[in-house]
Amino acid sequence: MKPIPLNRGRRKSRWLTAGLSSASLSLAALTPIAQPDLTEVPIEALVQMQITTVARKAEKLSQSPAAVSVITQDDIRRSGATSIPEALRLAPGLDVARLDSSDWAISARGFNDVFANKLLVLQDGRSIYTPLFSGVFWDVQGAMMEDIDRIEVIRGPGAALWGANAVNGVINIISKSAKETQGTLITAGGGTEERGFAGIRYGDKLGDHAFFRVYGTYFNRDDSALADGQDANDSWQLGRWGFRVDWDVSDQNLLTLQGDAYRGAINQVFGAFDTNAPGFTRTDHDEFDPRGGNVLGRWTHTVSADSDLRLQLYYDRTERDTSIFKEKRDTFDADFQHRFPLGERQDLVWGTGFRLTSDKVGNTPTVSLNPDSRTTDLFSAFLQDEINLVPERLRFTAGSKLEHNDYTGWEIQPSGRVLWTPQDRHTLWASVSRAVRTPSRAEDDIILTSAVPTGLPFPFPPVAVATIYGNRQFDSEKLLAYEIGYRVQPHPKLSFDLAAFYNDYDDLRSLEQGPSPTQPAAPGVIPIHPENKLYGETYGAEAAATFEVTRWWRLQPAYTYLQMQLHKRPGSTDTTSELDEGKSPHHQFSLRSAMDLPHDLSLEGTVRYVDSLPALGIGSYLELNVRLGWRPTKNLELAIVGQNLLDSRHPEFSPSFINTQRTEVERGVYGKLSWKF
Amino acid sequence: MNPESFRGWSMKLVIWSFLFPLLVLTGGQAELAEESLPSEYQLKAAYLFNFAKFVEWPPEAFPEPTAPFTIGILGEDPFDEDLERTVKGKAVAGRRLVIRHVKALAELKSCHIVFISRSESRKTGRWREIFKALGAACALTVSEADGFVEAGGMINFVTEGTRVRFQINDPAARRAGLKISSKLLNLAKKEEP
């Protein structure tokens, strides 16, 4: 591990304060800029006039009784983010840590890990978390970034509507309709870490009422670095292509059909369990080719302005073939939803869903699943009633999801929320909700073996073999969450969004010593198995503000505070899980600045501070991303982007469970061209 | 460049990225005022003023000769205060301009221009309710959503990159007794072939 100078965090935070105080200084110096009277301008000139895009209004969120934020296409473009995880750094309250070139640990409100399992992630209504470990393989997720309309991030439980796994948050990636992506778009670029990337999209009409687009993208990302600066041999290439068709069959019926496919080439260094290797650990320089695809159809029927029906079906396939683990998975999902008003003051939404997922695993001595193939299904139904107690002022929302899964049977996840708008620019909300995280396939059936050095002298063996066995008696993890929030717009140019929470968890996963009650242990190994002998509390707060300093300059500071306290039940033999407290930062701070400058230039900068992760031996860090864009015509944009500029390299997270190298994120610079016609 | 000097350089960049606007604001205000661009809704407010100028309403659209010219906003007001500021103290054909935030569809008939905000356009079937409520009233319907003119709306704003254009459905306007000047028609975005 690279030693971290003690004064580093302090020195940097001084600079941060300097940056902040200059921002507040300019607040004091702020005077309204005289605008020419546009009614005096001839209309012919109005047609040619350019507008600023910084001040474009975001979707109105003030009416939502939950901690919600939205990352818009404009935010993504201005940030220079080239992947969905990097774009997620723009959402206040999310903890996004890059593990290596292709992997991230992403969570909200604690429990972050490479195998973080309390966040539900959806892309255009399709779940992209894997039931294998209830988390996301971020290395195969993506989109043509320009075709993303927005990313909605809900912190806190969303289980009443979305169902299990929506424990600490929901991320919803929503792409533009085909109607909004007409014409040709070509993007290309490259640099030091983003070695090369390109994308092409073409959209056109199919008759009077139907639109389509097709796209293809490719990127090649450089290896990250080891602590000593050597290449980590983890480069990441991926190609993705897809289509979308939107057909307005009539005023009341909309059909959407979309699909994507991808194929990657990922380098990774694994420590594989091998009894023939010295120390029982073999180093594999693996190159694997993950591949997959999906096709989704959605029918939306509008009955009236307040009532609609939606039916959605999708099929998804993923294949992963590494030297230590192989998996093929097919998922079929059907989802129905109906919204309608009940009387004058109530809005009802109800729905049902069915999901079937089937896997086939190629077992290796390092990772295997027993049985090696399993099919599970999930039935769910939900009902939510939104009651306007006082129109425009006081709203109560109650709802619950009821679902049946093959692991734990029935689960009920209710929630109650109240939204109070005492004045037009003030909104207060509060909620109490229950959510569960159902067991994953791995927690039921895994056999994960690694060699652990004993440190004992001869004649004792130098290494011991430890194996984690799945436990079919493992139960769901439960959460009771209490949240409050306040949104206020004291001035048309200034808004604040504050949220605080207290989460009470029970039956969290612990790793107990001894054989699993449902899997026989191999002779000579130290058996470990999951049980539910951990409980804990987390609490914290998130604050975000948007300040439109001028028509052409916007500042967005955000701060996140988190405390995690985990405890073992009496009788637990777990020695590691309590340390998870130290894998999520106590403090995170970011400041984004976006400017539209004269001569068609735009300049964006983001500084972010992340507190230390003591359980992983990772120090606090401050990083800076800067993007300079030039749009000489409305069809062409050139940009130069600097990422992680403040350090030549820095670590953000460490591997867990699977033996891969700890790597560091390197400073990077790239250029990009976007051409529309 | 060695890492230390790069770090020093990037620190300067941080400071400058915050100081630069400060300098511009305090030192170069006069210069900037000419350069500063209007926002999307300032421009749209100016357009609405011009629509009032370049469209002819029949006399029966006004209950009395001195009646004001009313611009109604239906749905969430995206203009903030830009529309009020734009038309404040202005008159068209001798008529004072007033802004009205329309709460009920029945109020639409007293408006001369009806601006239908995006919040309304998201509800499918809503346009039809609005057109039905307007009936044969002499009101110019303006919106900013795809498909608005195709659905029977009269003028629709289209944002093209950093410019705002508009489409016109002249037959719909004529049916309501409105005469759109040829100047406006010529500037409108033509149907794509």
CSV table of N, CA, C and O in Angstrom, one decimal, chain A residues 52 137 165 310:
chain,number,residue,atom,x,y,z
A,52,THR,N,-28.6,30.7,-23.8
A,52,THR,CA,-27.7,30.0,-22.9
A,52,THR,C,-28.4,28.7,-22.5
A,52,THR,O,-29.6,28.6,-22.4
A,137,PHE,N,-23.0,-6.1,-12.2
A,137,PHE,CA,-21.7,-6.2,-12.9
A,137,PHE,C,-21.6,-4.9,-13.8
A,137,PHE,O,-22.0,-4.9,-14.9
A,165,ASN,N,-34.6,-5.6,-2.9
A,165,ASN,CA,-33.4,-5.1,-3.4
A,165,ASN,C,-33.3,-3.6,-3.4
A,165,ASN,O,-32.3,-2.9,-3.4
A,310,ARG,N,-49.9,0.0,-18.5
A,310,ARG,CA,-48.6,-0.2,-19.1
A,310,ARG,C,-48.3,-1.7,-19.0
A,310,ARG,O,-48.4,-2.3,-17.9
